Amino acid sequence: MNALHPSGGDAPLRVAVVGHTNTGKTSLLRTLARDAAFGEVADSPSTTQHVEAAALLVDGRAVLELYDTPGLEDAVALRDYLERLGEDGPRTDGFARIERFLGTREASLRFEQEAKVLRQVIASHAALYVIDVRDPVLEKHRDELALLADCARPVLPVLNFVAAPQTRIPAWREALSRLGLHAVVSFDTVAPPADGDAQLFGKLATLLDAEAPRLRRLVEDRERHQAQRREASMRIVAEMLIDVAALRVTSPPDDAASQTHERRLRDAVRAREARCVTELLALYGFRASDVSELALPDWQARLEHDLFSAAALTEMGVEMGKGVAAGAAAGAAVDLATGGLSLGAGTLVGAAVGGLWQTAERFGGRLLGQFRGMRELTVDDAILRLLALRQQWLMTALARRGHAAQQPLQREAVADDPLRKGALPAPLREARSHPEWSAIGANHQDTARRQAVITALAGRLGENAPSPN
Ligand SMILES: Nc1nc2c(ncn2[C@@H]2O[C@H](COP(=O)(O)OP(=O)(O)OP(=O)(O)O)[C@@H](O)[C@H]2O)c(=O)[nH]1
Ligand SMILES: [Mg+2]
């Protein structure tokens, strides 16, 4: 390999991610690699100690390798050292001086971390220089950039922390252009812009024009995957809603049995929603453990305890049906024993009168003969609305979330959404009369019609859901 031109046929493009310590280098890698588990991220200096790579693939092949590096900590002292090194040798250029430094003992002692970084930059096609734009521009930063310039590789500055309340972006832009660095990318690794990839790799392509076609392919491939993930997420939510809407549990008419069956119904619905959450997390590359550790304890608590509570409904702005017992909207129950409606003599905890009427109107007559002497429990409309709104919110929040995010997902006010009131979407109404469509109920059958209804509902969720950015 030629020291100045580290290229080679089909080999992946290598990009070193460098910068002062604690500026978010590892976080940027996590975001670009969509891998919340990459490396170690902490709000303290010298977190990354070794060079570590993450590959970005297209069709299973690595197109780009990103190299995380330790933070530069002592560029000022290293430049002084390099100047002294230059004095007692032949007159050389910056690149030759860096190469000479890498052969000295100091490169494995006092400047060990800096040497690792510079070696990786020389072994790469380009470097991303990550900047914490909350910092003032200091001598040490100029020295870091001067060292990088000596490595004879294109450098793309990445302005990180741009969403922070106090930044010094104009001062940084000014300082960078004085150093001849005019192509700059703005990024916030925690709240990355929707077109962040396209911007970053697009600017990189301007610095590495021979590599522009494969960088373009990479961007297109990532955009395609983003669209596919969004469609898949809507399908995951739609399938859960159909399973829940179609679910019917038949219970003997006595109150004790009804209560047991109602508990089962609730548990089944909760478990089904939890599965939906797990599937969405996996789809977007977030781990369940990331969530319980970092992000969603509050959310999980709500999943476990509040799905059937009035507070949860109010919070999402779902109107409870007329007559829903205060503090509880659970399943609708039809007491078929009496050929009419009953609240189970008031003992069905949280039975929803609104739901009862709906259910009776729809199935009462037809089912009476079949299930005489039985009670039938279904999930109330208000619960379906709540599930739809919550999962729609989650899928949008995950689509937006960067893989370097450390804070719990923030609950946002849910925009006015047609799912809150008015008629339930037609696919959900249709599922009501197909108990066999529920994969969590008895006698499940996955028919072509069920699939078509899931597709229709997914499309409907796509119309309602806020776009990811
Ligand atoms: N708000 C915000 N926080 C960020 C951003 N980027 C990184 N952080 C936080 O900054 C801290 C340092 O991030 P790291 O990714 O570990 O930084 P690093 O440059 O790899 O650090 P070293 O490996 O120690 O050199 C962590 O607490 C991150 O969560 C950002 O864009 N916005
Ligand atoms: Mg790091």
Short mmCIF file of C-alpha atoms and ligand atoms in Angstrom, two decimals:
data_model
loop_
_atom_site.label_atom_id
_atom_site.label_comp_id
_atom_site.label_asym_id
_atom_site.label_seq_id
_atom_site.Cartn_x
_atom_site.Cartn_y
_atom_site.Cartn_z
CA MET A 1 0.00 0.00 0.00
CA ASN A 2 1.29 3.43 -0.92
CA ALA A 3 1.46 5.55 2.23
CA LEU A 4 -0.16 8.52 0.57
CA HIS A 5 -2.88 6.62 -1.27
CA PRO A 6 -4.40 3.86 0.83
CA SER A 7 -6.78 2.63 -1.84
CA GLY A 8 -7.37 -0.77 -3.32
CA GLY A 9 -10.03 -2.05 -5.70
CA ASP A 10 -13.15 -3.29 -3.97
CA ALA A 11 -11.86 -2.85 -0.45
CA PRO A 12 -14.22 -0.80 1.71
CA LEU A 13 -13.67 2.90 2.03
CA ARG A 14 -12.01 3.63 5.38
CA VAL A 15 -12.95 6.71 7.36
CA ALA A 16 -11.37 7.59 10.71
CA VAL A 17 -13.54 9.37 13.27
CA VAL A 18 -11.28 11.66 15.26
CA GLY A 19 -11.40 14.70 17.49
CA HIS A 20 -10.79 16.04 20.95
CA THR A 21 -11.79 13.73 23.75
CA ASN A 22 -15.48 13.62 24.79
CA THR A 23 -16.82 15.34 21.66
CA GLY A 24 -19.12 12.45 20.68
CA LYS A 25 -16.97 10.38 18.30
CA THR A 26 -18.25 7.03 19.55
CA SER A 27 -21.77 8.46 19.62
CA LEU A 28 -21.45 9.49 15.96
CA LEU A 29 -20.35 5.96 15.10
CA ARG A 30 -23.31 4.47 16.94
CA THR A 31 -25.64 6.76 15.03
CA LEU A 32 -24.15 6.08 11.60
CA ALA A 33 -23.87 2.33 12.21
CA ARG A 34 -27.38 2.25 13.79
CA ASP A 35 -25.86 0.20 16.56
CA ALA A 36 -26.66 1.23 20.11
CA ALA A 37 -24.21 -1.37 21.41
CA PHE A 38 -21.12 -0.10 19.57
CA GLY A 39 -18.18 0.84 21.80
CA GLU A 40 -18.54 2.69 25.06
CA VAL A 41 -20.07 6.10 25.50
CA ALA A 42 -19.68 8.16 28.66
CA ASP A 43 -19.66 11.78 29.64
CA SER A 44 -16.02 11.73 30.68
CA PRO A 45 -12.73 12.01 28.79
CA SER A 46 -10.71 9.04 27.50
CA THR A 47 -13.64 6.66 27.29
CA THR A 48 -12.42 5.09 24.05
CA GLN A 49 -8.93 3.68 24.44
CA HIS A 50 -8.49 1.67 21.24
CA VAL A 51 -9.28 1.93 17.59
CA GLU A 52 -12.44 -0.02 16.76
CA ALA A 53 -14.24 -0.40 13.43
CA ALA A 54 -17.89 -0.59 12.37
CA ALA A 55 -18.77 -1.61 8.82
CA LEU A 56 -21.65 -0.13 6.80
CA LEU A 57 -23.00 -2.72 4.39
CA VAL A 58 -24.82 -2.67 1.09
CA ASP A 59 -26.26 -6.04 0.05
CA GLY A 60 -24.25 -7.76 2.75
CA ARG A 61 -20.92 -6.28 1.65
CA ALA A 62 -18.94 -3.68 3.60
CA VAL A 63 -18.86 -0.46 1.59
CA LEU A 64 -17.53 1.80 4.29
CA GLU A 65 -15.57 1.14 7.45
CA LEU A 66 -15.73 3.73 10.18
CA TYR A 67 -12.90 3.71 12.70
CA ASP A 68 -13.55 5.02 16.18
CA THR A 69 -10.40 6.39 17.78
CA PRO A 70 -9.32 7.58 21.23
CA GLY A 71 -9.71 11.31 21.87
CA LEU A 72 -6.82 13.63 21.09
CA GLU A 73 -5.75 15.03 24.43
CA ASP A 74 -2.36 16.58 24.07
CA ALA A 75 -2.05 17.96 20.55
CA VAL A 76 -0.30 21.12 21.79
CA ALA A 77 2.57 19.15 23.36
CA LEU A 78 2.76 16.84 20.35
CA ARG A 79 3.14 19.76 17.96
CA ASP A 80 5.94 21.17 20.10
CA TYR A 81 7.60 17.77 20.03
CA LEU A 82 7.20 17.52 16.24
CA GLU A 83 8.80 20.93 15.83
CA ARG A 84 11.81 19.86 17.85
CA LEU A 85 11.92 16.62 15.86
CA GLY A 86 12.00 18.67 12.65
CA GLU A 87 14.93 20.77 13.88
CA ASP A 88 17.45 17.97 14.14
CA GLY A 89 16.64 16.17 10.91
CA PRO A 90 16.53 17.04 7.24
CA ARG A 91 13.94 19.60 6.13
CA THR A 92 10.82 17.61 5.44
CA ASP A 93 7.12 18.17 4.93
CA GLY A 94 4.45 17.60 7.56
CA PHE A 95 3.58 14.09 6.37
CA ALA A 96 7.20 12.93 6.54
CA ARG A 97 7.47 14.41 10.03
CA ILE A 98 4.40 12.52 11.23
CA GLU A 99 5.81 9.30 9.79
CA ARG A 100 9.09 9.97 11.56
CA PHE A 101 7.29 10.65 14.83
CA LEU A 102 5.38 7.36 14.55
CA GLY A 103 8.73 5.56 14.56
CA THR A 104 9.95 7.19 17.78
CA ARG A 105 9.76 5.81 21.31
CA GLU A 106 7.57 8.73 22.35
CA ALA A 107 4.91 7.44 19.97
CA SER A 108 4.43 4.42 22.22
CA LEU A 109 4.95 6.27 25.50
CA ARG A 110 3.84 9.83 26.16
CA PHE A 111 1.93 10.24 22.87
CA GLU A 112 0.58 6.72 22.61
CA GLN A 113 -3.07 7.79 22.19
CA GLU A 114 -2.21 10.48 19.63
CA ALA A 115 -0.07 8.00 17.70
CA LYS A 116 -2.98 5.53 17.48
CA VAL A 117 -5.17 8.26 16.03
CA LEU A 118 -2.62 9.52 13.50
CA ARG A 119 -1.79 5.97 12.36
CA GLN A 120 -5.45 5.30 11.73
CA VAL A 121 -5.91 8.56 9.82
CA ILE A 122 -2.95 7.67 7.58
CA ALA A 123 -4.42 4.19 7.02
CA SER A 124 -7.79 5.74 6.04
CA HIS A 125 -9.12 7.52 2.98
CA ALA A 126 -10.50 10.44 5.00
CA ALA A 127 -11.18 11.63 8.53
CA LEU A 128 -14.28 13.04 10.20
CA TYR A 129 -13.20 15.60 12.79
CA VAL A 130 -15.88 15.71 15.47
CA ILE A 131 -16.39 19.05 17.26
CA ASP A 132 -18.38 19.83 20.38
CA VAL A 133 -19.73 23.21 19.23
CA ARG A 134 -20.41 24.23 22.82
CA ASP A 135 -16.62 24.59 23.24
CA PRO A 136 -14.83 27.81 22.35
CA VAL A 137 -12.27 27.47 19.57
CA LEU A 138 -8.96 27.00 21.36
CA GLU A 139 -5.30 26.55 20.51
CA LYS A 140 -5.56 22.82 21.15
CA HIS A 141 -8.23 22.48 18.45
CA ARG A 142 -6.08 24.36 15.92
CA ASP A 143 -3.18 22.08 16.79
CA GLU A 144 -5.34 18.99 16.35
CA LEU A 145 -6.43 20.21 12.91
CA ALA A 146 -2.83 21.05 11.99
CA LEU A 147 -1.75 17.51 12.93
CA LEU A 148 -4.54 16.08 10.81
CA ALA A 149 -3.60 18.30 7.89
CA ASP A 150 -0.09 16.83 8.10
CA CYS A 151 -1.58 13.35 7.64
CA ALA A 152 -2.43 14.33 4.04
CA ARG A 153 -5.97 13.02 4.12
CA PRO A 154 -9.18 14.97 3.44
CA VAL A 155 -10.79 16.10 6.70
CA LEU A 156 -14.53 16.73 7.07
CA PRO A 157 -15.41 18.64 10.25
CA VAL A 158 -18.63 17.42 11.92
CA LEU A 159 -20.29 20.04 14.11
CA ASN A 160 -21.76 17.95 16.90
CA PHE A 161 -24.10 19.05 19.75
CA VAL A 162 -25.76 21.54 17.39
CA ALA A 163 -29.06 21.09 19.23
CA ALA A 164 -27.55 22.18 22.55
CA PRO A 165 -28.89 25.45 24.00
CA GLN A 166 -25.55 27.33 23.90
CA THR A 167 -23.37 26.80 20.85
CA ARG A 168 -20.61 28.69 19.07
CA ILE A 169 -21.33 27.59 15.54
CA PRO A 170 -20.36 30.86 13.75
CA ALA A 171 -16.99 30.98 15.57
CA TRP A 172 -16.31 27.37 14.58
CA ARG A 173 -17.25 27.94 10.94
CA GLU A 174 -15.00 30.98 10.82
CA ALA A 175 -12.06 29.13 12.40
CA LEU A 176 -12.51 26.15 10.08
CA SER A 177 -12.62 28.22 6.92
CA ARG A 178 -9.45 30.02 8.00
CA LEU A 179 -7.84 26.60 8.09
CA GLY A 180 -9.11 25.89 4.57
CA LEU A 181 -11.92 23.58 5.74
CA HIS A 182 -15.00 24.80 3.90
CA ALA A 183 -17.10 21.65 3.69
CA VAL A 184 -18.68 21.20 7.12
CA VAL A 185 -21.52 18.98 8.35
CA SER A 186 -23.95 19.81 11.16
CA PHE A 187 -25.08 16.87 13.19
CA ASP A 188 -26.49 16.11 16.57
CA THR A 189 -25.77 12.50 17.35
CA VAL A 190 -28.53 12.35 19.90
CA ALA A 191 -31.20 13.92 17.69
CA PRO A 192 -29.80 13.28 14.20
CA PRO A 193 -31.46 15.12 11.31
CA ALA A 194 -33.59 12.91 9.03
CA ASP A 195 -31.27 13.49 6.09
CA GLY A 196 -28.14 13.36 8.28
CA ASP A 197 -26.68 10.38 6.42
CA ALA A 198 -27.25 11.96 3.04
CA GLN A 199 -25.64 15.22 4.14
CA LEU A 200 -22.64 13.61 5.75
CA PHE A 201 -21.85 11.09 3.03
CA GLY A 202 -22.72 13.64 0.33
CA LYS A 203 -20.14 16.09 1.69
CA LEU A 204 -17.64 13.28 2.08
CA ALA A 205 -18.18 12.48 -1.61
CA THR A 206 -17.19 16.03 -2.53
CA LEU A 207 -13.85 15.47 -0.76
CA LEU A 208 -13.34 11.99 -2.25
CA ASP A 209 -14.76 12.43 -5.72
CA ALA A 210 -13.43 9.11 -7.02
CA GLU A 211 -15.54 7.42 -4.32
CA ALA A 212 -18.69 9.42 -4.96
CA PRO A 213 -20.58 6.60 -6.77
CA ARG A 214 -20.30 4.13 -3.92
CA LEU A 215 -21.09 6.77 -1.32
CA ARG A 216 -24.20 7.58 -3.34
CA ARG A 217 -25.13 3.89 -3.43
CA LEU A 218 -24.69 3.72 0.32
CA VAL A 219 -27.00 6.70 0.88
CA GLU A 220 -29.65 5.30 -1.48
CA ASP A 221 -29.49 1.92 0.19
CA ARG A 222 -29.93 3.48 3.61
CA GLU A 223 -32.89 5.56 2.43
CA ARG A 224 -34.49 2.44 0.98
CA HIS A 225 -34.03 0.60 4.25
CA GLN A 226 -35.49 3.48 6.20
CA ALA A 227 -38.64 3.40 4.06
CA GLN A 228 -38.88 -0.39 4.43
CA ARG A 229 -38.54 -0.15 8.20
CA ARG A 230 -41.32 2.40 8.33
CA GLU A 231 -43.64 0.16 6.33
CA ALA A 232 -42.72 -2.86 8.41
CA SER A 233 -43.38 -0.93 11.61
CA MET A 234 -46.88 0.04 10.48
CA ARG A 235 -47.58 -3.58 9.66
CA ILE A 236 -46.38 -4.70 13.08
CA VAL A 237 -48.77 -2.25 14.76
CA ALA A 238 -51.65 -3.08 12.40
CA GLU A 239 -51.30 -6.81 13.03
CA MET A 240 -51.36 -6.26 16.79
CA LEU A 241 -54.50 -4.12 16.50
CA ILE A 242 -56.28 -6.73 14.40
CA ASP A 243 -55.33 -9.45 16.89
CA VAL A 244 -56.78 -7.38 19.71
CA ALA A 245 -59.88 -6.11 17.88
CA ALA A 246 -60.83 -9.64 16.81
CA LEU A 247 -60.19 -11.16 20.20
CA ARG A 248 -63.21 -12.67 21.92
CA VAL A 249 -63.25 -14.62 25.11
CA THR A 250 -66.30 -16.64 26.03
CA SER A 251 -66.97 -17.21 29.67
CA PRO A 252 -69.53 -19.03 31.76
CA PRO A 253 -72.05 -16.53 33.07
CA ASP A 254 -71.25 -16.57 36.74
CA ASP A 255 -69.38 -13.57 38.04
CA ALA A 256 -66.35 -15.43 39.37
CA ALA A 257 -65.74 -17.12 36.01
CA SER A 258 -66.29 -13.84 34.18
CA GLN A 259 -63.70 -12.13 36.30
CA THR A 260 -61.17 -14.86 35.64
CA HIS A 261 -61.81 -14.66 31.91
CA GLU A 262 -61.63 -10.92 31.92
CA ARG A 263 -58.25 -11.10 33.62
CA ARG A 264 -57.11 -13.51 30.93
CA LEU A 265 -58.33 -11.19 28.22
CA ARG A 266 -56.45 -8.28 29.74
CA ASP A 267 -53.28 -10.32 30.16
CA ALA A 268 -53.46 -11.50 26.57
CA VAL A 269 -53.88 -7.94 25.32
CA ARG A 270 -51.03 -6.64 27.47
CA ALA A 271 -48.74 -9.42 26.30
CA ARG A 272 -49.70 -8.72 22.70
CA GLU A 273 -48.87 -5.05 23.07
CA ALA A 274 -45.56 -5.93 24.74
CA ARG A 275 -44.73 -8.20 21.77
CA CYS A 276 -45.47 -5.34 19.43
CA VAL A 277 -43.03 -3.15 21.41
CA THR A 278 -40.34 -5.85 21.24
CA GLU A 279 -40.82 -6.24 17.50
CA LEU A 280 -40.59 -2.49 16.92
CA LEU A 281 -37.43 -2.27 19.03
CA ALA A 282 -35.82 -5.11 17.09
CA LEU A 283 -36.83 -3.57 13.77
CA TYR A 284 -35.14 -0.28 14.61
CA GLY A 285 -32.08 -1.90 16.16
CA PHE A 286 -32.78 -1.01 19.76
CA ARG A 287 -32.45 -3.76 22.35
CA ALA A 288 -34.99 -4.51 25.03
CA SER A 289 -32.21 -4.14 27.58
CA ASP A 290 -31.32 -0.72 26.14
CA VAL A 291 -34.88 0.21 26.73
CA SER A 292 -35.18 -0.96 30.28
CA GLU A 293 -31.73 0.42 31.09
CA LEU A 294 -31.86 3.67 29.28
CA ALA A 295 -35.08 4.59 27.79
CA LEU A 296 -38.43 3.29 28.77
CA PRO A 297 -38.90 2.35 32.39
CA ASP A 298 -41.73 4.80 32.53
CA TRP A 299 -43.20 3.43 29.34
CA GLN A 300 -42.94 -0.13 30.55
CA ALA A 301 -44.68 0.77 33.73
CA ARG A 302 -47.48 2.19 31.66
CA LEU A 303 -47.64 -0.91 29.54
CA GLU A 304 -47.91 -3.09 32.57
CA HIS A 305 -50.26 -1.16 34.70
CA ASP A 306 -52.09 1.46 32.80
CA LEU A 307 -53.34 -0.05 29.62
CA PHE A 308 -56.79 -0.44 31.08
CA SER A 309 -56.83 2.62 33.27
CA ALA A 310 -58.86 5.74 32.69
CA ALA A 311 -55.73 7.83 33.26
CA ALA A 312 -53.99 6.18 30.31
CA LEU A 313 -56.91 6.95 28.07
CA THR A 314 -57.17 10.55 29.18
CA GLU A 315 -53.44 11.00 28.73
CA MET A 316 -53.64 10.02 25.08
CA GLY A 317 -56.77 12.09 24.64
CA VAL A 318 -59.05 9.12 23.96
CA GLU A 319 -62.64 9.80 24.84
CA MET A 320 -64.31 7.11 26.82
CA GLY A 321 -67.63 5.93 25.56
CA LYS A 322 -70.78 7.18 27.21
CA GLY A 323 -71.46 5.19 30.29
CA VAL A 324 -68.03 3.72 30.71
CA ALA A 325 -67.62 3.07 34.39
CA ALA A 326 -65.49 5.78 35.95
CA GLY A 327 -61.90 4.74 36.40
CA ALA A 328 -62.09 1.66 34.28
CA ALA A 329 -62.65 0.82 30.67
CA ALA A 330 -61.96 -2.80 30.19
CA GLY A 331 -63.60 -5.35 28.03
CA ALA A 332 -67.13 -5.21 26.83
CA ALA A 333 -69.23 -8.03 28.08
CA VAL A 334 -72.41 -9.40 26.67
CA ASP A 335 -74.36 -11.44 29.07
CA LEU A 336 -75.95 -13.92 26.77
CA ALA A 337 -77.57 -15.80 29.60
CA THR A 338 -80.31 -13.24 29.89
CA GLY A 339 -80.52 -12.66 26.20
CA GLY A 340 -79.58 -9.09 26.76
CA LEU A 341 -77.08 -6.93 28.34
CA SER A 342 -75.75 -7.01 31.78
CA LEU A 343 -72.91 -5.57 33.68
CA GLY A 344 -72.51 -8.89 35.37
CA ALA A 345 -74.58 -7.43 38.17
CA GLY A 346 -71.96 -4.73 38.48
CA THR A 347 -69.24 -7.13 39.39
CA LEU A 348 -67.32 -7.22 36.13
CA VAL A 349 -64.49 -4.97 37.09
CA GLY A 350 -64.28 -2.15 34.64
CA ALA A 351 -66.89 -3.44 32.24
CA ALA A 352 -67.64 -0.79 29.67
CA VAL A 353 -71.25 -0.06 29.00
CA GLY A 354 -70.48 1.70 25.71
CA GLY A 355 -68.68 -1.40 24.57
CA LEU A 356 -71.52 -3.60 25.68
CA TRP A 357 -74.01 -1.89 23.47
CA GLN A 358 -71.71 -1.98 20.49
CA THR A 359 -71.07 -5.64 20.95
CA ALA A 360 -74.67 -6.50 21.49
CA GLU A 361 -75.82 -4.60 18.46
CA ARG A 362 -73.34 -6.40 16.32
CA PHE A 363 -73.46 -9.93 17.57
CA GLY A 364 -76.23 -10.22 20.07
CA GLY A 365 -78.86 -11.94 17.99
CA ARG A 366 -76.59 -14.16 16.00
CA LEU A 367 -74.64 -15.44 18.92
CA LEU A 368 -77.45 -15.81 21.35
CA GLY A 369 -78.41 -19.24 20.14
CA GLN A 370 -74.91 -20.45 19.87
CA PHE A 371 -73.69 -19.31 23.21
CA ARG A 372 -76.82 -19.30 25.27
CA GLY A 373 -75.82 -19.29 28.82
CA MET A 374 -72.39 -17.82 28.14
CA ARG A 375 -70.89 -14.37 28.40
CA GLU A 376 -68.67 -12.94 25.76
CA LEU A 377 -65.86 -10.51 26.42
CA THR A 378 -64.23 -8.26 23.84
CA VAL A 379 -61.87 -5.35 24.08
CA ASP A 380 -63.45 -1.95 24.26
CA ASP A 381 -63.06 0.57 21.41
CA ALA A 382 -61.34 2.99 23.75
CA ILE A 383 -58.63 0.42 24.47
CA LEU A 384 -58.12 -0.16 20.76
CA ARG A 385 -57.74 3.57 20.19
CA LEU A 386 -55.27 3.78 23.04
CA LEU A 387 -53.21 0.89 21.68
CA ALA A 388 -53.19 2.41 18.21
CA LEU A 389 -52.11 5.84 19.45
CA ARG A 390 -49.43 4.51 21.78
CA GLN A 391 -47.83 2.22 19.24
CA GLN A 392 -48.09 4.85 16.53
CA TRP A 393 -46.27 7.23 18.83
CA LEU A 394 -43.63 4.60 19.66
CA MET A 395 -42.92 3.73 16.05
CA THR A 396 -42.48 7.39 15.16
CA ALA A 397 -40.27 8.02 18.18
CA LEU A 398 -38.06 5.02 17.35
CA ALA A 399 -37.75 6.07 13.70
CA ARG A 400 -36.44 9.44 14.90
CA ARG A 401 -34.26 8.22 17.68
CA GLY A 402 -30.51 8.16 17.16
CA HIS A 403 -28.61 5.12 18.35
CA ALA A 404 -26.44 7.29 20.57
CA ALA A 405 -29.41 8.56 22.57
CA GLN A 406 -28.95 8.08 26.29
CA GLN A 407 -32.09 9.69 27.64
CA PRO A 408 -35.45 7.97 27.98
CA LEU A 409 -37.80 8.55 25.09
CA GLN A 410 -39.62 11.76 25.87
CA ARG A 411 -43.35 11.53 25.73
CA GLU A 412 -44.66 14.15 23.37
CA ALA A 413 -48.13 15.55 23.10
CA VAL A 414 -49.88 13.35 20.56
CA ALA A 415 -51.09 15.45 17.68
CA ASP A 416 -54.79 15.49 17.01
CA ASP A 417 -55.44 12.16 15.45
CA PRO A 418 -58.55 10.77 13.80
CA LEU A 419 -58.00 7.53 15.73
CA ARG A 420 -59.02 9.28 18.92
CA LYS A 421 -62.67 9.69 18.22
CA GLY A 422 -65.28 9.10 15.58
CA ALA A 423 -65.79 5.76 13.90
CA LEU A 424 -63.07 3.18 14.31
CA PRO A 425 -61.20 2.57 11.06
CA ALA A 426 -63.09 0.12 8.84
CA PRO A 427 -60.41 -2.63 9.10
CA LEU A 428 -60.83 -2.69 12.88
CA ARG A 429 -64.60 -2.80 12.60
CA GLU A 430 -64.35 -5.70 10.19
CA ALA A 431 -62.00 -7.56 12.52
CA ARG A 432 -64.62 -7.29 15.28
CA SER A 433 -66.75 -9.87 13.51
CA HIS A 434 -63.87 -12.26 12.78
CA PRO A 435 -62.74 -13.79 16.06
CA GLU A 436 -60.70 -16.30 14.07
CA TRP A 437 -58.43 -13.44 12.88
CA SER A 438 -57.03 -13.00 16.36
CA ALA A 439 -53.70 -14.80 16.66
CA ILE A 440 -54.07 -14.57 20.44
CA GLY A 441 -57.54 -16.08 20.51
CA ALA A 442 -58.85 -19.59 20.04
CA ASN A 443 -59.16 -21.14 16.55
CA HIS A 444 -56.89 -18.65 14.84
CA GLN A 445 -56.92 -18.62 11.04
CA ASP A 446 -54.64 -16.40 9.01
CA THR A 447 -56.70 -15.87 5.88
CA ALA A 448 -55.98 -13.81 2.78
CA ARG A 449 -58.73 -11.42 3.90
CA ARG A 450 -57.05 -10.97 7.29
CA GLN A 451 -53.78 -10.09 5.54
CA ALA A 452 -55.58 -7.65 3.24
CA VAL A 453 -57.23 -5.98 6.22
CA ILE A 454 -53.85 -5.70 8.00
CA THR A 455 -52.40 -4.07 4.89
CA ALA A 456 -55.31 -1.64 4.72
CA LEU A 457 -54.94 -0.75 8.39
CA ALA A 458 -51.17 -0.32 8.04
CA GLY A 459 -51.83 2.14 5.22
CA ARG A 460 -54.30 3.98 7.39
CA LEU A 461 -51.75 4.22 10.23
CA GLY A 462 -49.23 5.60 7.73
CA GLU A 463 -51.65 8.38 6.82
CA ASN A 464 -52.24 9.30 10.44
CA ALA A 465 -48.79 8.87 11.86
CA PRO A 466 -46.64 11.97 12.03
CA SER A 467 -43.72 11.62 9.62
CA PRO A 468 -40.51 10.67 11.39
CA ASN A 469 -39.12 14.16 10.92
N1 LIG B 1 -26.77 16.16 23.77
C1 LIG B 1 -25.82 15.53 23.07
N2 LIG B 1 -24.99 14.72 23.74
C2 LIG B 1 -24.03 14.09 23.03
C3 LIG B 1 -23.89 14.27 21.63
N3 LIG B 1 -22.84 13.52 21.23
C4 LIG B 1 -22.36 12.91 22.31
N4 LIG B 1 -23.05 13.25 23.42
C5 LIG B 1 -22.77 12.85 24.79
O1 LIG B 1 -21.43 13.26 25.05
C6 LIG B 1 -20.75 12.34 25.88
C7 LIG B 1 -19.47 11.85 25.21
O2 LIG B 1 -19.82 11.04 24.09
P1 LIG B 1 -18.82 9.92 23.51
O3 LIG B 1 -19.46 9.43 22.27
O4 LIG B 1 -18.41 8.95 24.56
O5 LIG B 1 -17.57 10.87 23.14
P2 LIG B 1 -16.15 10.43 22.59
O6 LIG B 1 -15.69 11.55 21.73
O7 LIG B 1 -16.22 9.08 21.95
O8 LIG B 1 -15.30 10.39 23.93
P3 LIG B 1 -13.85 9.69 24.20
O9 LIG B 1 -13.94 8.29 23.68
O10 LIG B 1 -13.73 9.76 25.68
O11 LIG B 1 -12.85 10.53 23.49
C8 LIG B 1 -21.76 11.23 26.14
O12 LIG B 1 -22.36 11.50 27.38
C9 LIG B 1 -22.75 11.37 25.01
O13 LIG B 1 -24.03 10.89 25.38
C10 LIG B 1 -24.81 15.15 20.96
O14 LIG B 1 -24.77 15.39 19.75
N5 LIG B 1 -25.75 15.75 21.74
MG MG B 2 -15.24 7.40 22.37
#
